[in-house]
Short mmCIF file of C-alpha atoms in Angstrom, two decimals:
data_model
loop_
_atom_site.label_atom_id
_atom_site.label_comp_id
_atom_site.label_asym_id
_atom_site.label_seq_id
_atom_site.Cartn_x
_atom_site.Cartn_y
_atom_site.Cartn_z
CA MET A 1 -34.48 60.80 43.78
CA ALA A 2 -36.43 62.78 41.19
CA THR A 3 -33.39 62.81 38.88
CA ALA A 4 -32.98 59.03 39.24
CA LEU A 5 -36.66 58.44 38.49
CA MET A 6 -36.48 60.65 35.41
CA ALA A 7 -33.30 58.88 34.25
CA LEU A 8 -35.05 55.50 34.54
CA HIS A 9 -38.15 56.79 32.77
CA ASP A 10 -36.29 58.48 29.90
CA GLY A 11 -33.32 56.09 29.63
CA VAL A 12 -30.84 58.96 29.93
CA VAL A 13 -27.97 59.27 32.43
CA PRO A 14 -27.28 62.92 33.30
CA PRO A 15 -23.64 64.12 33.31
CA THR A 16 -21.62 64.25 36.52
CA VAL A 17 -21.68 67.88 37.71
CA GLY A 18 -18.38 69.64 38.45
CA THR A 19 -16.14 66.96 36.95
CA ARG A 20 -14.11 67.74 33.84
CA GLU A 21 -11.84 64.72 33.62
CA ALA A 22 -11.84 61.16 34.94
CA PRO A 23 -9.44 58.23 34.71
CA PRO A 24 -10.32 55.95 31.78
CA GLU A 25 -11.13 53.03 34.13
CA LEU A 26 -14.03 55.08 35.59
CA ASP A 27 -16.97 55.20 33.20
CA LEU A 28 -18.29 58.61 34.28
CA VAL A 29 -20.80 60.48 32.16
CA LEU A 30 -19.13 63.85 31.48
CA ASN A 31 -20.31 66.95 29.60
CA GLU A 32 -23.27 65.40 27.73
CA PRO A 33 -26.06 63.05 28.90
CA ARG A 34 -25.80 59.44 27.72
CA GLU A 35 -28.72 57.32 26.53
CA LEU A 36 -28.68 53.81 28.01
CA PRO A 37 -31.26 51.06 28.58
CA LEU A 38 -31.50 51.55 32.35
CA LYS A 39 -33.06 48.99 34.71
CA ASN A 40 -31.76 50.22 38.10
CA ALA A 41 -30.61 53.43 39.78
CA VAL A 42 -28.96 54.00 43.16
CA VAL A 43 -29.36 57.24 45.12
CA LEU A 44 -26.91 57.91 47.96
CA ALA A 45 -27.27 60.77 50.47
CA ARG A 46 -25.23 62.03 53.40
CA GLY A 47 -26.06 64.78 55.85
CA THR A 48 -25.12 66.42 59.11
CA GLY A 49 -24.98 64.39 62.27
CA GLY A 50 -23.90 61.23 60.47
CA PHE A 51 -27.08 60.86 58.42
CA ASN A 52 -26.60 58.32 55.62
CA SER A 53 -29.16 56.77 53.33
CA ALA A 54 -29.38 54.74 50.15
CA VAL A 55 -32.28 53.74 47.95
CA VAL A 56 -32.29 51.42 44.95
CA LEU A 57 -34.90 52.08 42.28
CA THR A 58 -35.85 49.40 39.76
CA ARG A 59 -37.78 49.82 36.55
CA VAL A 60 -40.54 47.24 36.16
#
């Protein structure tokens, strides 16, 4: 969540970790951060025992 909040604040999308290539139809941020005018961010989390959560953050 901290990364998403910082991305919204700074207008920078961090690169996807551990991914070197992606199909062209997927617009993944690879290798270098990308500056974008962000308004929303989604954070997804999964854990043991079937724990799932999602939070949507919006810049106001």
